[in-house]
Every structure is written in C-alpha cells, then in structure tokens.
Amino acid sequence: MGHIVNGEREYRLLQQRLDQNITGAPYSPVFIKILKLLFSPAEATIARQIPLRPTSVAALARKTGLQQEELQQKILIMAEKGLVFDFEYQGQSHVVLAPVVIGFFEFVYMRTRDDLPMGELAQLFEEYMYRDDKFARDVFQENTQLGRALVQEEALPAGDYSEVLDWEKASHVIQSAKTVGLSLCACRHKASHLGKACAAPLKTCLTFNNGADMLIKKGMAEQSSISEAMVLLEQCKQAGLVQIADNVQRSVGFMCNCCGCCCGMIQAIKTFDLRSAVITSNWAAHITADKCTGCGLCVKGCPVDAIGLEVGSTRPIAVCDSSLCLGCGVCYSACKRGCISMNGRKQQVVVPETTFDRMVTMAIERGKLSNFLFDDPSRLSHRALGRIAAVIEKSAPVKAFMAVKPIRSAFLSAIAAGAKKYTER
C-alpha cells in the first residue's frame, strides 16, 4: 500500500473489502470516485472493517476502538444513506456492509433525495458498470445468479398451469408476503438523471417481508397493500415489463418490473452477451410460423432481443432463440394474433431453496467460499482458515470434483449445514 497516497488509502481498502463480496467490486478509478461521494473518510475506515456476515455493533466497536454509542450514530448515518444494513437481533444492534448490487446502488436510487449528487453518481455508475465488462462479469459470472425471470401466468397453457409451483408465480410471491414495500426502480431512476429513461412507470420495485420492513423504516420504500401490489403487477404487465424476482424458492425478497433498456441485469445480457445474468423461467416462447404475419410486435416487446424476423417464402416470420429467451411471456402479451405459446423447457431450471443456499452456491462457483465463511480479517484463525479454504476451492481437482452434480449437491449440503452451525456459534 506504500504507493497509495493517504487520501486514497481508506477507499482502496474499502474497495478491496467490497471485492471480497460474492458479487465483487473490481478496482477502477471511477469506482473510487463513487466511494468518495458516498463515504466520508471516517465512514470508509469503519465500513472496511465490517464483516460480510452480520456482526454486532458492540463487537465492531471493540474492533475499531470507537465507543459503542459513537459508532452506533455513525452506523445509523451510513444506514440512512443505504451503505450498510442495520437491524436489531436478540436485543442487540447488528450491521452488515452492503455490497454494490444488490446493495448500495439500489438503495441510493430507490428514492428521490437531495443529500447526494445524484446526477454525478449516475454518470459514474454508468461508466463503472458499462464502459467495459469487468463489473458485469464479476456480478454475473458462473451459473447461479441474484435474479430469475417469472413467466406471466396468463401466458401458460391451461393444461400446464397446475404444474407451476408457487414460487414460480408472481401472484403467489405477492399474496404470500407479510409486508410489501414499493420503491422507485433504481435502474430507471438512474437513467432519468442521464436523460435517457424510457416511458415505463418509475415506481415499480417491490420488496417483501423483512427486507421491506427495513426499507420502509429507512424511508427507501413506502408500505403497499397486497391488493395495491397486485394492481401494480397487472399495470406492469400491460406496460410490457418483465418480472424478475429474487432467485430463491422460499421467502422471496424482491420483485423488479424491468424494461429492456434500463435494467442492469438485462443490459448485462444485451451489452456483454452474459446470457445467464438472469435465470430463466421453466418456460420458453414458441412461435407458430403459419399464423405469424411478421408484424414485429413480439420483436419490439422482447426485453432481451431473443426474437427476430427471418425471411419466409411469402413474408417475414418471427423466430425465437430459445437459448436467450427468458421465458417471461412478454412476447405472448405483445402478439395480437395468438401466434405465441409458452412451452415447458426440457430441462428444469434449478432455483436455490433459500437465500443462504443461493449465497453458498454463488460463493463456491466464484471461488469465494473462504470469504463467505471466514471473513473477519482481524482474527488470525480466520485468516489461516480462509487461506486454506481458498487454496482448496481454487484447485483444479476440486473444480473437477465439483463438476459432478451428485457430488456437488452432497458437498453443498454439507457446507451449508456446517456453515449454519458456524454462524450460530
């Protein structure tokens, strides 16, 4: 670190800390500018010492050398800005450092505000996320992702609808939620500060349960009723938006209503050809060629450009690339001639059961299991165990071992069980 000037040091250390997160935060001078706008030097010093797993403010106070009351106030300020998660558990205040996504990028733009230079941040985020593919490839590498597409239920054949599981239905996700929060779409809000937002509705981001409670408390979401959220869902479908939800089966945390032009996940697919950036539904569009008139409405409606027109014998015909199709059903709604149906995929899509399962799977795939399990750099035991785990998980024999699905499944189950016990201790 000797080559880093003092003014940069805390921000470089914070960037390195954020990069240990499962979704990463690769170095860029642009990213350092973002951090400087969001974190004061004192906040950066505190933030870089917050573990990736929940830690009590009391433990963090001992680690940083600050008085607990003073630290608590600083944590509250950072939480209000959306830079950390803070919550009460068993009578104690806890905190977690927010990743870039899904994290402080969304929390900055989920509401209107005048305490931050929103236009300048929008330009910097745009440059950091899309000037090259480093950030996108960090976030969306491998197979397990943060978000999954939901199929529009009305697009499913009547005979197959009974086969759709509850967690595949947007309606069930909403109707089973204990709390619903409604926020601005962070992606379209950011785009509005760049003068290039589309005409889609802006207040469309839904959060659920504990996450919604936290965002409502911090003023980042407003509480919505189940019926209001269902009305919004129908409005978003009519606007041609695709529903992308938390990639878990139980306790779904969020549902975005995404456009193909502003959404960061969809832009990763279209800009950098990261086709697995959004997990597909268990359905794919099928176009009946002899009914198609080549009007192009489905081409225009598809959020990921999976449909194109090909020259037929007498007229253009719409053709769908099933390997790119999200299985969202937006094209079904766009077609006015009944040419499109949603067919079940031959291979079922694997969706993690819980957030914990998803995080462990993502950590293993990205070679960051050691960061996830042993992420307290102040303890020698954690550093030693972390190094050992890092060597093991990145070795070629282990990667080959993990490629065998039955073994991988058993390994994940064992790791998850062990990690849960470790976390409880």
XYZ file of C-alpha atoms in Angstrom, residues 23-397:
375
model
C -20.755 -10.343 -6.397
C -17.445 -8.437 -6.317
C -16.373 -4.848 -6.866
C -13.347 -4.731 -9.221
C -10.957 -1.810 -8.907
C -11.426 1.199 -11.128
C -10.535 4.887 -10.594
C -14.216 5.525 -11.367
C -15.311 3.259 -8.537
C -13.013 5.079 -6.122
C -14.772 8.324 -7.137
C -18.122 6.691 -6.363
C -16.903 5.609 -2.940
C -15.613 9.113 -2.187
C -19.021 10.590 -2.973
C -20.835 8.051 -0.803
C -18.475 7.532 2.145
C -16.608 10.108 4.202
C -13.005 9.050 5.016
C -14.111 8.159 8.557
C -17.043 6.108 7.205
C -14.754 4.313 4.765
C -12.457 3.369 7.656
C -15.369 1.881 9.584
C -17.009 0.229 6.581
C -13.903 -1.659 5.514
C -13.812 -3.318 8.937
C -17.408 -4.572 8.852
C -17.552 -8.327 8.193
C -19.572 -9.692 5.278
C -21.755 -11.565 7.761
C -23.888 -9.793 10.386
C -21.855 -8.533 13.332
C -22.976 -6.776 16.495
C -22.201 -3.089 16.856
C -20.670 -3.927 20.232
C -18.184 -6.326 18.602
C -17.450 -3.808 15.846
C -16.810 -1.112 18.464
C -14.172 -3.305 20.097
C -12.621 -3.948 16.713
C -12.496 -0.294 15.631
C -11.604 1.140 19.037
C -14.595 3.504 18.952
C -17.077 3.981 21.756
C -20.206 1.953 21.066
C -22.526 4.980 21.287
C -20.358 6.965 18.864
C -20.132 4.034 16.467
C -23.880 3.463 16.659
C -24.527 7.018 15.478
C -22.107 6.648 12.572
C -23.740 3.340 11.602
C -27.173 4.987 11.634
C -25.971 7.742 9.292
C -24.474 5.189 6.873
C -27.660 3.110 7.048
C -29.765 6.154 6.200
C -27.603 6.663 3.124
C -28.090 2.997 2.191
C -24.432 1.965 2.634
C -24.935 -0.643 5.345
C -27.757 -2.819 6.651
C -28.516 -2.291 10.339
C -31.050 -4.252 12.352
C -31.944 -5.443 15.839
C -31.463 -9.101 16.754
C -31.964 -10.543 20.233
C -31.834 -7.082 21.748
C -28.554 -6.062 20.101
C -27.827 -3.798 17.140
C -26.192 -5.572 14.212
C -24.710 -4.328 10.953
C -23.674 -5.728 7.573
C -21.730 -3.929 4.851
C -23.947 -3.558 1.769
C -22.470 -4.907 -1.487
C -22.592 -2.811 -4.657
C -25.518 -4.870 -6.059
C -27.994 -5.805 -4.792
C -26.944 -3.173 -2.274
C -25.945 0.444 -2.144
C -26.502 1.136 -5.845
C -30.187 0.266 -5.443
C -30.510 1.968 -2.069
C -29.141 5.223 -3.470
C -31.658 5.305 -6.327
C -34.749 3.694 -4.753
C -35.967 7.145 -3.650
C -35.636 10.781 -4.596
C -33.100 12.627 -2.439
C -31.093 15.805 -2.236
C -28.333 14.703 0.144
C -26.222 13.173 -2.637
C -25.081 14.377 -6.102
C -27.425 12.025 -7.928
C -26.548 13.168 -11.457
C -22.810 12.849 -10.919
C -23.231 9.444 -9.275
C -25.438 8.279 -12.173
C -22.730 9.164 -14.676
C -20.078 7.395 -12.610
C -22.189 4.264 -12.078
C -22.931 4.157 -15.806
C -19.236 4.363 -16.609
C -18.249 1.806 -13.982
C -20.909 -0.698 -14.994
C -20.819 -0.377 -18.791
C -17.526 1.153 -20.018
C -16.129 -2.400 -20.010
C -17.328 -5.800 -18.822
C -15.242 -6.154 -15.638
C -18.002 -5.283 -13.205
C -20.711 -7.200 -15.085
C -18.561 -10.330 -15.307
C -17.820 -10.146 -11.583
C -21.504 -9.910 -10.714
C -22.937 -12.325 -13.294
C -20.230 -14.945 -13.704
C -20.989 -18.672 -13.409
C -24.465 -20.230 -13.197
C -26.215 -19.119 -10.011
C -27.480 -15.537 -10.122
C -29.279 -12.975 -7.989
C -32.430 -12.789 -10.133
C -34.733 -15.112 -12.065
C -37.450 -14.387 -14.593
C -41.074 -15.117 -13.768
C -43.418 -16.243 -16.509
C -46.634 -14.257 -16.966
C -49.218 -16.680 -15.660
C -51.852 -15.860 -18.266
C -49.389 -16.947 -20.969
C -49.350 -20.562 -19.758
C -51.471 -23.255 -21.415
C -54.489 -24.132 -19.276
C -53.485 -27.776 -19.045
C -49.999 -26.977 -17.779
C -50.863 -24.241 -15.301
C -51.442 -26.720 -12.467
C -47.805 -27.812 -12.833
C -46.475 -24.345 -11.983
C -45.041 -24.249 -8.469
C -45.996 -21.458 -6.094
C -42.560 -19.839 -6.149
C -42.813 -19.553 -9.946
C -45.933 -17.359 -9.706
C -45.626 -13.599 -9.278
C -49.130 -13.568 -7.820
C -48.195 -16.052 -5.078
C -44.992 -14.175 -4.214
C -47.046 -11.029 -3.620
C -50.066 -12.621 -1.948
C -47.981 -14.668 0.496
C -45.884 -11.696 1.673
C -46.316 -10.410 5.227
C -45.095 -6.926 4.248
C -44.821 -5.308 0.820
C -42.628 -2.289 0.108
C -42.867 -0.158 -3.043
C -39.891 1.851 -4.302
C -38.615 3.612 -7.386
C -36.932 1.392 -9.964
C -33.273 2.146 -9.244
C -32.203 1.480 -12.842
C -34.792 3.764 -14.456
C -34.228 6.409 -11.787
C -30.503 6.394 -12.543
C -31.274 6.578 -16.273
C -33.518 9.596 -15.659
C -30.536 11.512 -14.262
C -28.707 10.733 -17.521
C -31.622 11.946 -19.633
C -32.298 8.534 -21.169
C -35.017 6.881 -19.088
C -37.804 5.174 -21.017
C -41.507 5.898 -20.619
C -42.138 2.896 -18.334
C -43.545 3.647 -14.857
C -40.879 4.583 -12.317
C -42.349 3.378 -9.013
C -42.393 -0.369 -9.702
C -39.837 -2.056 -7.416
C -41.399 -4.447 -4.890
C -39.721 -5.788 -1.759
C -41.135 -8.264 0.702
C -41.136 -9.315 4.344
C -38.066 -8.408 6.452
C -36.358 -6.576 3.608
C -39.466 -4.490 3.037
C -39.690 -3.716 6.753
C -36.102 -2.435 6.726
C -36.554 -0.288 3.608
C -39.831 1.172 4.853
C -38.207 2.050 8.163
C -35.336 3.811 6.363
C -37.644 5.717 4.020
C -36.425 3.821 0.946
C -39.843 2.235 0.337
C -43.449 3.001 1.138
C -45.718 0.317 2.507
C -48.124 -1.174 -0.008
C -51.131 -3.434 0.484
C -51.375 -6.813 -1.231
C -54.209 -5.571 -3.436
C -52.244 -2.464 -4.454
C -49.246 -4.602 -5.345
C -51.421 -6.908 -7.456
C -52.834 -3.930 -9.352
C -49.292 -2.690 -9.946
C -48.273 -6.129 -11.241
C -51.055 -6.046 -13.845
C -50.140 -2.494 -14.867
C -46.503 -3.512 -15.334
C -47.510 -6.486 -17.475
C -49.635 -4.203 -19.647
C -46.626 -1.865 -19.970
C -44.567 -4.750 -21.361
C -42.287 -5.076 -18.332
C -40.710 -8.383 -17.326
C -40.906 -9.620 -13.754
C -37.504 -10.559 -12.307
C -37.541 -11.889 -8.754
C -35.153 -12.983 -6.052
C -33.578 -16.284 -7.173
C -34.897 -18.368 -4.291
C -37.917 -20.556 -3.647
C -38.659 -19.521 -0.060
C -39.015 -16.024 1.393
C -38.568 -14.171 -1.900
C -37.069 -10.784 -1.048
C -37.745 -8.666 -4.135
C -39.524 -8.474 -7.472
C -38.440 -5.984 -10.126
C -40.612 -4.956 -13.063
C -37.913 -4.465 -15.671
C -37.636 -2.833 -19.066
C -35.158 -3.991 -21.668
C -33.456 -0.605 -21.963
C -32.631 0.435 -18.376
C -32.396 -2.760 -16.297
C -28.822 -3.554 -15.239
C -29.360 -7.320 -15.349
C -30.849 -7.208 -18.831
C -28.169 -4.804 -20.037
C -25.520 -7.315 -18.929
C -27.175 -9.816 -21.269
C -27.522 -7.433 -24.213
C -24.291 -5.445 -23.865
C -21.839 -8.173 -22.836
C -23.659 -11.339 -24.014
C -23.829 -12.654 -20.435
C -26.763 -14.915 -21.194
C -27.033 -16.361 -17.697
C -27.207 -12.956 -15.955
C -30.894 -13.663 -15.304
C -32.037 -17.215 -14.595
C -34.808 -18.186 -16.992
C -38.214 -19.475 -16.022
C -39.097 -23.088 -16.746
C -40.821 -21.935 -19.936
C -39.772 -20.717 -23.372
C -41.651 -18.959 -26.171
C -42.809 -20.982 -29.165
C -43.943 -19.195 -32.324
C -46.420 -20.857 -34.696
C -44.964 -19.896 -38.067
C -48.081 -20.396 -40.197
C -50.030 -17.906 -38.042
C -47.294 -15.268 -37.899
C -47.748 -12.203 -40.107
C -44.322 -10.762 -39.372
C -45.737 -7.630 -37.731
C -42.738 -7.398 -35.393
C -44.642 -6.595 -32.189
C -43.039 -9.556 -30.400
C -39.606 -8.443 -31.635
C -40.187 -4.993 -30.194
C -41.578 -6.398 -26.947
C -38.871 -8.939 -26.147
C -36.661 -7.405 -23.419
C -33.530 -9.363 -24.375
C -33.803 -9.336 -28.191
C -34.371 -13.101 -28.286
C -36.864 -12.751 -31.163
C -36.032 -11.626 -34.678
C -37.643 -11.630 -38.107
C -36.452 -14.022 -40.774
C -37.376 -14.005 -44.454
C -40.012 -16.627 -45.190
C -41.310 -17.876 -48.514
C -44.052 -15.245 -48.657
C -43.487 -12.920 -45.677
C -41.181 -12.286 -42.724
C -41.569 -14.769 -39.867
C -40.735 -14.217 -36.197
C -38.159 -16.666 -34.824
C -37.180 -17.097 -31.159
C -33.715 -18.040 -29.909
C -34.693 -20.333 -27.035
C -31.162 -20.226 -25.583
C -31.604 -16.489 -24.982
C -35.338 -16.481 -24.155
C -36.068 -15.600 -20.522
C -39.410 -17.392 -20.597
C -41.124 -14.272 -19.274
C -44.159 -14.251 -21.591
C -43.894 -10.570 -22.565
C -43.956 -11.596 -26.240
C -47.149 -13.585 -25.644
C -48.872 -10.414 -24.441
C -47.409 -8.369 -27.307
C -48.645 -10.713 -30.043
C -52.122 -9.763 -31.301
C -52.692 -12.836 -33.484
C -52.220 -15.657 -30.970
C -49.067 -16.919 -32.648
C -47.045 -17.397 -29.459
C -47.378 -20.012 -26.740
C -45.183 -20.820 -23.752
C -43.807 -24.349 -23.748
C -42.113 -26.089 -20.840
C -38.337 -26.409 -21.100
C -36.945 -29.926 -21.445
C -34.513 -29.349 -18.592
C -35.907 -27.946 -15.360
C -34.302 -24.785 -14.017
C -32.625 -25.207 -10.623
C -33.536 -22.493 -8.106
C -31.919 -22.413 -4.626
C -34.328 -23.040 -1.796
C -33.203 -20.170 0.462
C -31.045 -17.059 0.346
C -28.405 -18.875 2.375
C -28.312 -21.749 -0.133
C -28.011 -19.273 -3.005
C -25.169 -17.375 -1.345
C -23.191 -20.531 -0.561
C -23.648 -21.821 -4.112
C -22.584 -18.482 -5.604
C -19.572 -18.356 -3.271
C -18.412 -21.807 -4.328
C -18.910 -21.102 -8.031
C -16.984 -17.825 -7.801
C -14.146 -19.155 -5.654
C -15.182 -17.016 -2.674
C -16.308 -19.603 -0.177
C -13.464 -18.641 2.148
C -14.657 -15.009 2.111
C -18.193 -16.089 2.904
C -17.309 -18.386 5.811
C -14.183 -16.799 7.257
C -14.428 -13.123 6.515
C -13.081 -11.431 9.660
C -9.561 -10.280 8.698
C -8.743 -9.146 12.238
C -8.579 -12.691 13.590
C -5.586 -14.882 12.835
C -7.698 -18.039 12.996
C -9.990 -16.655 10.289
C -7.063 -15.609 8.117
C -5.438 -19.023 8.388
C -8.646 -20.941 7.735
C -9.532 -18.573 4.921
C -6.234 -19.154 3.160
C -6.602 -22.909 3.458
C -10.166 -22.835 2.144
C -9.131 -20.553 -0.729
C -6.358 -22.922 -1.809
C -8.671 -25.919 -1.667
C -11.620 -24.402 -3.520
C -9.486 -22.988 -6.353
C -7.528 -26.163 -7.026
C -8.139 -27.987 -10.324
C -9.018 -31.350 -8.704
